[in-house]
Amino acid sequence: MYPEEKFYRLTAIAESLLKQKQYAQLRGMLLPLEPADVAQLMDSLSGESIPLLFRLLPEELAGEVFVELTPEHQQQLINDFSNSELRAVLDELYLDDAADIVEEMPPDVVRRILAHAAPEMRTGINQILNYPKDSAGALMTTELIDLEQSMTVSDCFQRIRREAENVETIDVCYVVDAGRRLTGFVTIRALMLAAYEDTVGEIMDDDPISAVTQEDQESVARRFGRYDLTAMPVVDTGGRLVGIITADDVMDVMQEETTEDIQKMAGMLPSETPYLRSGVRQISASRLPWLLLLMLSSTFTAQIISSYEDALAACMVLTSFITMLSDTGGNSGAQSSAEIIRALSLHEIGIRDTGRVLWKELRVALLSGVTLAVVNFGKMMLVDRLLMSNPAVTVTVALVVSLTIIVTVVAAKLLGALFPILANQVGLDPAVLASPFITTVVDALSLLIYFGIAVLLLHI
Amino acid sequence: MYPEEKFYRLTAIAESLLKQKQYAQLRGMLLPLEPADVAQLMDSLSGESIPLLFRLLPEELAGEVFVELTPEHQQQLINDFSNSELRAVLDELYLDDAADIVEEMPPDVVRRILAHAAPEMRTGINQILNYPKDSAGALMTTELIDLEQSMTVSDCFQRIRREAENVETIDVCYVVDAGRRLTGFVTIRALMLAAYEDTVGEIMDDDPISAVTQEDQESVARRFGRYDLTAMPVVDTGGRLVGIITADDVMDVMQEETTEDIQKMAGMLPSETPYLRSGVRQISASRLPWLLLLMLSSTFTAQIISSYEDALAACMVLTSFITMLSDTGGNSGAQSSAEIIRALSLHEIGIRDTGRVLWKELRVALLSGVTLAVVNFGKMMLVDRLLMSNPAVTVTVALVVSLTIIVTVVAAKLLGALFPILANQVGLDPAVLASPFITTVVDALSLLIYFGIAVLLLHI
C-alpha cells in the first residue's frame, strides 16, 4: 500500500473523530503512529485542529512530531503555546533540530524560543546559526560524547551511561586532547570488545574522517557515503571538535541536493519548498527566467531560418523536418549532458578525463547517428514517399535530412558532454548548463547544418 | 581539494614507485588510505600491477579494499588467488558484501568462492542470492545480534561482546520469540541506560519498523529516510527475522535510484555501470531506443507541417518561429514533468492530488505564458520588425506567435504534470514518460495550435 493511500484514510478517520469530539479515541489512534506520520497527518488537517491534536500527544512523542511539522504549523503552535508548553517541547528537541526550526522562524518567534530554551541549548543554537547555510557547521549537532586518551574503557562506559540520553548517537565517541583538538575516535563496538582496564589511547582509531565547519554539506554527504560512515565529527579551522553529523541528517541532504540537480537540469531555479507547499508566484519565479532566456535566445534560430527563406520556398518539403531534426539533436545532447552531469556530481569523472569522455561520446554519437540516419532514410522513402505518396520527398531530400542527423547528433553529443565539464572547471554549476541550454545551441547548429547541406546537395 | 585531483597525484606516485619496485614505500603510502581510496587507486592502475599491490596490503585492509574494487578486478584477483589467499579474503568480508560480489561473478568463479567460504557464509550467500535483485532480501546481511525477551541486560552485553566482531552494526539489536518472529528491538543506548538486571522484555521497543524480504529496495530506502533509521530489520513472509539492512547500504541505493531517475528523465535506459566503465556499445544501447522512438514519432509533426505547406508558402515568415515555439513548449512541459516526477518519487503527491496539481499548473502556466507572450510580442515588434526591418513581421504575425505561446505553454504544463501522475497510477515508471516524450507530444500540439491560429487570423 502506498504511504499516501494510508494517509488519506487516516486523515478521513481523524477528521470524523475531531468532528465528533472523540478525543480519547483520536489519541489512541495517534499513539502507535511514527512521529513523521503524525506530523504528515496534522499537516494535512485544517489549521485550527492542530493545537488541539498536538496537545493530545504524550510529551516525548509531541517533541518528535513537532520537528517533522511544516514551518508554518510549527510557528502557529509556538504562537499558541504557553511559556511552559514551549519549554516542555524545546526540552524534547535535539539541538540540531531546534536550530533548523529557529532558522525558519521570524525574529519575534526566534526571540521567544531563545528566551525559553535551556541555557546550553540557547548557546548551541546561536553557535550553529552562525555557520553559513548548507555548511557542515549548520548541519551538525553540538551534543556529542567526547573522551580523553587517558580514560579507561570502564570510565567511558560510565560517561556514556551518563550522557547517552542527551546525544543523538553513541555509535561513535570522539577523542580530544587537552586543547579539545580531535585526535581520534572509538566505536561503541571497540569499547564492547576491549577489556575494562584498557585505555582509550590504546584502542582508539587515530585518523578520523572529519569535516570542517565551513565545508559544503554536499561534499560532506559525498564523503559520508564514500566511506560508509554512520557519523562524522566536525572540527573548527583550529582542528577543535565542535560537533557531529549523523547519517539521518546526511540522507536529508542527499535528497535535497538531488531535487536541486533535477530542477536545474529541467531549467528551473532550485527551490527547497515541497511542490504542494510552494505558491503559484514562487513556482513561476523559479521557472520563468530560463523560459524567457531560452525563448529570446531562439531569436537566432528564427534569424537562421528566415535567412534561408528563399531556399525553403524553393523546396517547401524541407520545412517539415525542421522540428524532427532539432528534437533529435536536442535529445541526443540532453542524454550526454545528463550522464556527464551525474558522473561529475558523483566525482566519477574530472577535467582530466575530458579527452576520454569526448572520444567515448564521439564513437557513441557516430554509432547512434548513423543508425538514426539509416532508419530515417528508409522511413522517408517508404512512409513519406511511397505510403503518403509525397513526390517532394526525393532521394536527395532524404539524403539531406539523414546526413544532417549524423552531423547534428555528433555535434550535440560532443557539446552536451563538453559544456558540463567546462562549467564545472570554471566553478559554475554544470547542472545549470544542462538540457534546455544545450537544446537551444543545438537547434541553431542543426539548422545551419541542415540548410548548409541542403543548399549544397539541392543547389537551391 | 577535489577527490579526483588527489587521485591523479596518488596514481602518479604509485606508478613511479611500482616502476622502481619500491614496494616497502608503496605499502607505506597505502596503509593510511581509506579502503575506498585504495580501491579507486588500484582500479586506475594497469591490470597486471593489481595482484602485486593487493598482496602488499595487511589482511584486514585487503578485505575492505577488495569489496570496493570493480567486478572485473575482483574476478582477476580471485583467479589469481591461491585457495588459502581466497579463504583469507573471504573471512574478512561481511556476508552482504560477499553476496554482492558473488552476484557479479561467472558460474565457475562463484563455485570456487562457495567452495572456499566458511559453511555459515556459504549458506548465507545462497540464502541472499535467492531473493529478487533490488529486493530487501538481496540488500540485507544475515549477520545480526538477536536477543530474547527473557535475557537480562548483562546477558545482552555478554552476547554483544561475543558477537560484535562478526556483525556490521551493534547500534540496534533485535528481539525474537521462540519461533524467531521479530517482536521488538533494543538500542545499544537503551542497554547502556538500563540496569544490568533489567530484562530485554522490560526495556525493548515493541513495534520495530521492518521490511519484508520481497520489498523493493527503493521503498526500503524511502522509509529508512522518512523514519531516520540507522538500521532496519528484514523479516520473511512469516514475520521471522532473517536479516538487517544498514544505513550505508541504503545510501548506495539512494544514489543508484537517483542516477536511474536522471537517466530515464533524459530519455535513456538506466544502466548501473559508471560512465567511464561502460563501453561504447553499452552506452549507445541505453540511448538509441528512445532517440529512435522519438525521431520516428516526430513523423507526425512532419505530417502536420507539410499539410500546412500552402499556408506556410503564403506566409513564409511563420516558418522561422516553428523551432522557438516547439522549444518553449517543450521546456515548459519538461519543467512541470520534472517537478511532478520528483514529488511523486518523494511521495509528496499522489493521484488524489491530481486536481490540486493541475489547478496549480494551470495558474503557473497562464502567468508564465502571458509573460512570455508579452515579451515575445515586444521583441518581434522591436527586434524583428524595426531593428532587422523585416516587413513580413506584421502585428498580426506577432499576435499569432504570441497567442500560440500562451496556449502551448498551458497545454505543455498541464500534460507535463498529468502524464507522470497517470503513469504512476497505472504502475508505469513516471520518469520514463518524462521530458523527451512530452517534448514530442507538445511539438505536435504547438504546431497544430500555431497553424490553427495562423489560418484564423491571417486568413491563409
Coordinates of C-alpha atoms in Angstrom, one line a residue, chain B:
Chain B
M1 CA 40.8 19.8 -3.0
Y2 CA 38.6 17.6 -5.2
P3 CA 39.0 13.9 -4.7
E4 CA 39.9 13.3 -8.3
E5 CA 42.8 15.8 -8.0
K6 CA 44.1 13.8 -5.1
F7 CA 43.9 10.6 -7.0
Y8 CA 45.7 11.8 -10.1
R9 CA 48.6 12.6 -7.8
L10 CA 48.4 9.4 -5.8
T11 CA 48.2 7.4 -9.0
A12 CA 51.3 9.1 -10.4
I13 CA 53.3 8.4 -7.3
A14 CA 52.1 4.8 -7.1
E15 CA 53.1 4.2 -10.7
S16 CA 56.6 5.5 -10.3
L17 CA 57.1 3.5 -7.1
L18 CA 55.9 0.4 -9.0
K19 CA 58.3 1.1 -11.8
Q20 CA 61.2 1.5 -9.3
K21 CA 60.0 -1.6 -7.4
Q22 CA 59.9 0.4 -4.2
Y23 CA 57.3 -1.9 -2.6
A24 CA 58.0 -1.0 1.0
Q25 CA 57.4 2.7 0.3
L26 CA 54.4 1.8 -1.8
R27 CA 52.9 -0.2 1.2
G28 CA 53.7 2.8 3.4
M29 CA 51.7 5.0 1.1
L30 CA 48.7 2.7 1.0
L31 CA 48.4 2.0 4.8
P32 CA 47.0 5.3 5.9
L33 CA 44.5 5.5 3.0
E34 CA 40.8 4.6 3.3
P35 CA 39.8 1.3 1.7
A36 CA 37.6 3.1 -0.9
D37 CA 40.6 5.3 -1.8
V38 CA 43.0 2.3 -2.2
A39 CA 40.4 0.6 -4.4
Q40 CA 40.0 3.6 -6.7
L41 CA 43.8 3.9 -6.9
M42 CA 44.1 0.2 -7.9
D43 CA 41.2 0.5 -10.4
S44 CA 43.1 3.3 -12.1
L45 CA 46.3 1.4 -12.4
S46 CA 47.2 -1.1 -15.1
G47 CA 45.7 -4.6 -14.6
E48 CA 48.9 -6.6 -14.0
S49 CA 50.0 -4.4 -11.1
I50 CA 46.8 -5.1 -9.1
P51 CA 47.6 -8.5 -7.6
L52 CA 51.0 -7.2 -6.6
L53 CA 49.6 -4.1 -5.0
F54 CA 46.9 -6.1 -3.3
R55 CA 49.4 -8.5 -1.7
L56 CA 51.1 -5.5 -0.1
L57 CA 48.0 -4.8 2.0
P58 CA 47.6 -6.2 5.5
E59 CA 44.8 -8.8 5.7
E60 CA 42.0 -6.7 7.2
L61 CA 42.6 -3.7 4.9
A62 CA 42.8 -6.1 2.0
G63 CA 39.3 -7.4 2.7
E64 CA 37.8 -3.9 2.9
V65 CA 39.6 -2.9 -0.3
F66 CA 38.5 -6.0 -2.2
V67 CA 34.9 -5.1 -1.6
E68 CA 35.4 -1.7 -3.2
L69 CA 37.2 -2.9 -6.4
T70 CA 35.4 -3.2 -9.7
P71 CA 33.9 -6.6 -10.5
E72 CA 36.5 -7.0 -13.3
H73 CA 39.4 -6.6 -10.9
Q74 CA 37.7 -8.7 -8.2
Q75 CA 37.4 -11.5 -10.7
Q76 CA 41.0 -11.0 -11.9
L77 CA 42.3 -11.3 -8.3
I78 CA 40.1 -14.3 -7.4
N79 CA 41.5 -16.1 -10.5
D80 CA 45.0 -15.1 -9.3
F81 CA 44.5 -16.1 -5.6
S82 CA 45.7 -19.3 -4.1
N83 CA 43.0 -21.2 -2.2
S84 CA 44.4 -20.0 1.1
E85 CA 44.5 -16.4 -0.1
L86 CA 40.9 -16.7 -1.3
R87 CA 39.9 -18.1 2.1
A88 CA 41.7 -15.3 3.9
V89 CA 40.0 -12.6 1.9
L90 CA 36.5 -14.2 2.2
D91 CA 36.9 -14.4 6.0
E92 CA 37.4 -10.6 6.1
L93 CA 34.1 -9.9 4.2
Y94 CA 30.7 -9.1 5.6
L95 CA 28.1 -11.5 4.3
D96 CA 26.1 -9.0 2.3
D97 CA 29.3 -7.7 0.6
A98 CA 30.3 -11.3 -0.2
A99 CA 26.8 -11.9 -1.7
D100 CA 27.1 -8.7 -3.8
I101 CA 30.4 -9.9 -5.2
V102 CA 29.2 -13.4 -6.0
E103 CA 26.3 -11.9 -7.9
E104 CA 28.7 -10.2 -10.3
M105 CA 30.9 -13.3 -11.0
P106 CA 30.7 -16.0 -13.7
P107 CA 29.5 -19.5 -12.6
D108 CA 32.9 -21.1 -12.3
V109 CA 34.2 -18.3 -10.1
V110 CA 31.1 -18.5 -7.9
R111 CA 31.6 -22.2 -7.5
R112 CA 35.2 -21.6 -6.4
I113 CA 34.1 -18.9 -3.9
L114 CA 31.4 -21.0 -2.4
A115 CA 33.8 -24.0 -2.2
H116 CA 36.3 -22.0 0.0
A117 CA 33.8 -19.9 2.0
A118 CA 33.2 -20.8 5.6
P119 CA 30.0 -23.0 5.9
E120 CA 27.9 -20.3 7.6
M121 CA 28.9 -17.8 4.9
R122 CA 28.1 -20.3 2.1
T123 CA 24.6 -20.8 3.4
G124 CA 24.2 -17.1 4.0
I125 CA 25.3 -16.2 0.4
N126 CA 23.0 -18.9 -1.1
Q127 CA 20.1 -17.5 1.0
I128 CA 20.6 -13.9 0.0
L129 CA 21.1 -14.8 -3.7
N130 CA 17.7 -16.4 -3.7
Y131 CA 15.9 -13.1 -3.2
P132 CA 15.0 -11.0 -6.3
K133 CA 17.5 -8.4 -7.4
D134 CA 17.0 -5.0 -5.8
S135 CA 14.8 -6.5 -3.0
A136 CA 15.3 -6.0 0.7
G137 CA 16.4 -9.7 1.0
A138 CA 19.2 -9.1 -1.6
L139 CA 20.3 -5.9 0.2
M140 CA 20.3 -7.3 3.8
T141 CA 23.0 -9.1 5.7
T142 CA 22.0 -12.1 7.8
E143 CA 24.8 -11.4 10.3
L144 CA 23.0 -9.7 13.3
I145 CA 22.7 -9.9 17.0
D146 CA 19.3 -11.3 18.2
L147 CA 18.1 -11.2 21.8
E148 CA 15.3 -12.9 23.7
Q149 CA 12.9 -11.1 26.0
S150 CA 13.9 -13.2 29.0
M151 CA 17.6 -12.1 28.7
T152 CA 18.9 -9.6 31.2
V153 CA 20.9 -6.5 30.2
S154 CA 24.1 -8.1 31.4
D155 CA 23.3 -11.2 29.3
C156 CA 22.9 -8.9 26.3
F157 CA 26.3 -7.2 27.0
Q158 CA 27.9 -10.7 27.1
R159 CA 26.3 -11.8 23.8
I160 CA 27.2 -8.5 22.2
R161 CA 30.8 -8.7 23.3
R162 CA 30.9 -12.2 21.9
E163 CA 29.4 -11.4 18.5
A164 CA 30.3 -7.7 17.9
E165 CA 33.2 -8.7 15.7
N166 CA 31.0 -10.5 13.1
V167 CA 28.2 -8.0 12.7
E168 CA 28.1 -4.8 10.8
T169 CA 26.3 -2.8 13.5
I170 CA 25.6 -3.2 17.2
D171 CA 23.7 0.1 17.3
V172 CA 20.4 -1.9 17.4
C173 CA 19.8 -5.4 18.5
Y174 CA 16.5 -7.2 17.5
V175 CA 14.4 -9.3 19.8
V176 CA 12.8 -12.5 18.6
D177 CA 10.5 -15.0 20.2
A178 CA 10.9 -18.8 20.4
G179 CA 9.6 -19.0 16.7
R180 CA 12.3 -16.4 15.7
R181 CA 9.5 -14.0 15.0
L182 CA 10.6 -10.3 15.4
T183 CA 8.9 -8.9 18.5
G184 CA 10.9 -5.8 19.2
F185 CA 14.3 -4.0 19.3
V186 CA 16.7 -2.6 21.8
T187 CA 19.2 0.1 21.0
I188 CA 22.7 -0.1 22.5
R189 CA 21.8 3.3 24.0
A190 CA 18.8 1.7 25.9
L191 CA 21.1 -1.1 27.1
M192 CA 23.6 1.5 28.3
L193 CA 20.9 3.3 30.3
A194 CA 19.3 0.3 31.8
A195 CA 20.2 -1.5 35.0
Y196 CA 22.2 -4.7 34.5
E197 CA 19.4 -6.9 36.0
D198 CA 16.6 -5.4 33.8
T199 CA 15.3 -7.8 31.2
V200 CA 15.1 -7.2 27.5
G201 CA 11.3 -7.5 27.7
E202 CA 11.2 -4.6 30.1
I203 CA 13.3 -2.2 28.1
M204 CA 12.6 -3.1 24.5
D205 CA 10.6 -1.1 22.0
D206 CA 7.9 -3.4 20.7
D207 CA 7.0 -2.1 17.3
P208 CA 10.1 -2.1 15.1
I209 CA 9.8 -0.7 11.5
S210 CA 10.7 -3.7 9.4
A211 CA 11.0 -4.6 5.8
V212 CA 9.8 -7.9 4.2
T213 CA 12.4 -9.8 2.1
Q214 CA 10.4 -9.2 -1.1
E215 CA 10.1 -5.4 -0.6
D216 CA 11.7 -3.2 -3.3
Q217 CA 15.0 -1.6 -2.1
E218 CA 13.7 1.9 -3.2
S219 CA 10.8 1.8 -0.8
V220 CA 13.1 0.5 1.9
A221 CA 15.4 3.4 1.3
R222 CA 12.4 5.8 1.4
R223 CA 11.1 4.6 4.8
F224 CA 14.7 4.5 6.1
G225 CA 15.0 8.2 5.5
R226 CA 11.4 9.0 6.5
Y227 CA 11.9 7.5 9.9
D228 CA 15.5 8.5 10.4
L229 CA 16.6 4.8 11.0
T230 CA 20.2 3.6 11.4
A231 CA 19.2 0.0 10.7
M232 CA 16.1 -1.8 9.6
P233 CA 15.3 -5.5 10.3
V234 CA 14.2 -7.7 7.5
V235 CA 11.5 -10.4 8.1
D236 CA 10.3 -13.2 5.9
T237 CA 6.6 -13.5 4.9
G238 CA 6.1 -15.4 8.2
G239 CA 7.4 -12.5 10.2
R240 CA 10.6 -14.3 11.2
L241 CA 13.7 -12.2 11.5
V242 CA 16.1 -13.1 8.6
G243 CA 18.4 -10.1 8.3
I244 CA 19.3 -6.5 8.8
I245 CA 19.8 -3.5 6.4
T246 CA 22.3 -0.8 7.5
A247 CA 22.4 2.9 6.6
D248 CA 25.5 2.6 4.4
D249 CA 23.7 0.1 2.1
V250 CA 20.7 2.4 1.9
M251 CA 22.9 5.4 0.9
D252 CA 24.2 3.4 -2.0
V253 CA 20.7 2.5 -3.0
M254 CA 19.6 6.2 -2.9
Q255 CA 22.5 7.1 -5.2
E256 CA 21.7 4.3 -7.6
E257 CA 18.0 5.1 -7.8
T258 CA 18.7 8.8 -8.3
T259 CA 21.1 8.0 -11.2
E260 CA 18.4 5.8 -12.7
D261 CA 15.8 8.5 -12.5
I262 CA 18.1 11.1 -14.0
Q263 CA 18.9 8.7 -16.9
K264 CA 15.3 7.9 -17.5
M265 CA 14.3 11.6 -17.4
A266 CA 16.9 12.3 -20.1
G267 CA 15.4 9.5 -22.3
M268 CA 18.0 6.8 -21.6
L269 CA 17.5 3.2 -20.4
P270 CA 19.0 3.1 -16.9
S271 CA 22.4 1.4 -16.5
E272 CA 24.2 0.6 -13.3
T273 CA 27.8 0.7 -14.7
P274 CA 29.6 4.0 -14.0
Y275 CA 30.0 6.1 -17.2
L276 CA 33.8 5.7 -17.7
R277 CA 33.5 1.9 -17.2
S278 CA 30.6 1.4 -19.7
G279 CA 31.6 0.5 -23.3
V280 CA 30.5 2.5 -26.3
R281 CA 28.1 -0.3 -27.4
Q282 CA 26.6 -0.4 -23.9
I283 CA 26.1 3.4 -23.8
S284 CA 24.6 3.5 -27.3
A285 CA 22.3 0.7 -26.4
S286 CA 20.9 2.6 -23.5
R287 CA 20.5 5.8 -25.5
L288 CA 19.4 4.7 -29.0
P289 CA 15.9 3.2 -28.3
W290 CA 14.4 6.5 -27.1
L291 CA 16.2 8.5 -29.8
L292 CA 14.8 6.2 -32.5
L293 CA 11.3 6.2 -31.0
L294 CA 11.3 10.0 -30.7
M295 CA 12.7 10.5 -34.2
L296 CA 10.0 8.3 -35.7
S297 CA 7.2 9.8 -33.6
S298 CA 8.1 13.2 -35.0
T299 CA 6.8 11.9 -38.3
F300 CA 3.5 13.3 -37.1
T301 CA 5.0 16.8 -36.7
A302 CA 6.4 16.4 -40.2
Q303 CA 3.0 15.5 -41.4
I304 CA 1.4 18.4 -39.7
I305 CA 3.8 20.9 -41.2
S306 CA 3.6 19.5 -44.7
S307 CA -0.2 19.5 -44.5
Y308 CA 0.1 23.3 -43.9
E309 CA 2.7 23.8 -46.7
D310 CA 0.4 26.1 -48.7
A311 CA -0.3 28.3 -45.6
L312 CA 3.4 28.5 -44.9
A313 CA 4.2 29.3 -48.6
A314 CA 1.7 32.1 -48.3
C315 CA 3.4 33.5 -45.3
M316 CA 7.0 32.2 -45.2
V317 CA 7.9 34.2 -42.1
L318 CA 5.8 31.8 -40.0
T319 CA 8.4 29.0 -40.6
S320 CA 11.1 31.0 -38.7
F321 CA 9.2 30.7 -35.4
I322 CA 8.5 27.0 -35.5
T323 CA 11.6 25.9 -33.5
M324 CA 11.2 28.7 -31.0
L325 CA 7.6 27.7 -30.3
S326 CA 8.3 24.0 -30.0
D327 CA 11.3 24.6 -27.7
T328 CA 9.3 26.9 -25.5
G329 CA 6.5 24.3 -25.3
G330 CA 9.0 21.5 -24.7
N331 CA 10.9 23.4 -22.0
S332 CA 7.6 24.4 -20.2
G333 CA 6.4 20.8 -20.3
A334 CA 9.8 19.4 -19.2
Q335 CA 9.8 21.7 -16.1
S336 CA 6.4 20.6 -14.9
S337 CA 7.1 16.9 -15.5
A338 CA 10.5 17.0 -13.8
E339 CA 8.9 18.7 -10.7
I340 CA 6.0 16.3 -10.6
I341 CA 8.2 13.2 -11.1
R342 CA 10.4 14.2 -8.2
A343 CA 7.4 15.0 -6.0
L344 CA 5.9 11.5 -6.9
S345 CA 9.2 9.7 -6.1
L346 CA 9.4 11.5 -2.7
H347 CA 5.7 10.6 -2.2
E348 CA 4.9 14.3 -1.7
I349 CA 1.9 13.9 -4.0
G350 CA -0.4 11.1 -5.1
I351 CA -3.2 10.5 -7.5
R352 CA -5.7 12.2 -5.2
D353 CA -3.8 15.5 -5.6
T354 CA -4.3 15.5 -9.4
G355 CA -6.9 18.2 -9.1
R356 CA -4.7 20.5 -6.9
V357 CA -1.7 19.9 -9.1
L358 CA -3.5 20.7 -12.4
W359 CA -5.1 23.8 -10.9
K360 CA -1.6 25.0 -9.7
E361 CA 0.0 24.2 -13.0
L362 CA -2.8 26.0 -14.9
R363 CA -2.3 29.2 -12.9
V364 CA 1.5 28.9 -13.3
A365 CA 1.1 28.3 -17.0
L366 CA -1.1 31.3 -17.5
L367 CA 1.2 33.5 -15.5
S368 CA 4.3 32.2 -17.4
G369 CA 2.6 32.0 -20.8
V370 CA 1.2 35.6 -20.7
T371 CA 4.6 37.0 -19.6
L372 CA 6.4 35.1 -22.4
A373 CA 3.8 36.2 -24.9
V374 CA 4.1 39.9 -24.0
V375 CA 7.9 39.8 -24.0
N376 CA 7.8 37.9 -27.4
F377 CA 5.4 40.4 -28.9
G378 CA 7.6 43.3 -27.9
K379 CA 10.7 41.5 -29.1
M380 CA 9.1 40.7 -32.5
M381 CA 8.0 44.3 -33.0
L382 CA 11.2 45.9 -31.9
V383 CA 13.9 43.5 -33.0
D384 CA 12.5 41.6 -35.9
R385 CA 10.4 44.4 -37.4
L386 CA 12.2 47.6 -36.6
L387 CA 15.8 46.6 -35.9
M388 CA 16.1 43.9 -38.6
S389 CA 13.5 45.8 -40.6
N390 CA 11.7 42.7 -41.7
P391 CA 8.4 43.9 -43.2
A392 CA 6.9 40.4 -43.1
V393 CA 6.7 40.5 -39.3
T394 CA 3.4 42.3 -39.1
V395 CA 1.4 43.0 -35.9
T396 CA -0.9 40.1 -36.8
V397 CA 2.0 37.7 -37.2
A398 CA 3.4 38.8 -33.9
L399 CA -0.1 38.3 -32.4
V400 CA -0.3 34.8 -33.9
V401 CA 3.0 33.8 -32.4
S402 CA 2.3 35.3 -29.0
L403 CA -1.1 33.7 -28.7
T404 CA 0.4 30.4 -29.7
I405 CA 2.9 30.7 -26.9
I406 CA 0.1 31.2 -24.3
V407 CA -1.9 28.2 -25.5
T408 CA 1.1 26.0 -26.0
V409 CA 2.6 26.7 -22.5
V410 CA -0.7 26.0 -20.9
A411 CA -1.1 22.7 -22.8
A412 CA 2.5 21.7 -22.2
K413 CA 2.4 22.3 -18.4
L414 CA -0.9 20.5 -17.9
L415 CA 0.3 17.5 -19.9
G416 CA 3.7 17.6 -18.3
A417 CA 2.1 17.4 -14.9
L418 CA -0.7 14.9 -15.9
F419 CA 1.4 12.3 -17.7
P420 CA 3.7 11.3 -14.8
I421 CA 0.7 11.1 -12.3
L422 CA -1.3 8.9 -14.7
A423 CA 1.8 6.7 -15.5
N424 CA 2.5 6.3 -11.7
Q425 CA -1.2 5.4 -11.2
V426 CA -1.2 2.6 -13.8
G427 CA 2.1 1.3 -12.4
L428 CA 4.4 2.6 -15.1
D429 CA 7.6 4.5 -14.1
P430 CA 6.7 8.2 -14.4
A431 CA 10.3 9.1 -15.1
V432 CA 10.2 7.2 -18.4
L433 CA 7.3 9.3 -19.7
A434 CA 9.3 12.5 -19.0
S435 CA 10.8 15.3 -21.0
P436 CA 11.7 13.7 -24.3
F437 CA 8.3 12.1 -24.7
I438 CA 6.4 15.2 -23.6
T439 CA 8.6 17.3 -26.0
T440 CA 7.3 15.2 -28.9
V441 CA 3.7 15.4 -27.9
V442 CA 4.0 19.1 -27.2
D443 CA 5.7 19.7 -30.6
A444 CA 2.7 18.2 -32.5
L445 CA 0.3 20.2 -30.3
S446 CA 2.2 23.5 -30.6
L447 CA 2.2 23.2 -34.4
L448 CA -1.5 22.4 -34.6
I449 CA -2.2 25.4 -32.4
Y450 CA 0.2 27.6 -34.3
F451 CA -1.2 26.9 -37.8
G452 CA -4.8 26.9 -36.4
I453 CA -4.4 30.4 -35.1
A454 CA -2.4 31.5 -38.2
V455 CA -5.1 30.3 -40.6
L456 CA -7.7 32.0 -38.4
L457 CA -6.1 35.4 -38.0
L458 CA -4.1 35.6 -41.3
H459 CA -6.9 34.1 -43.5
I460 CA -4.3 31.9 -45.3

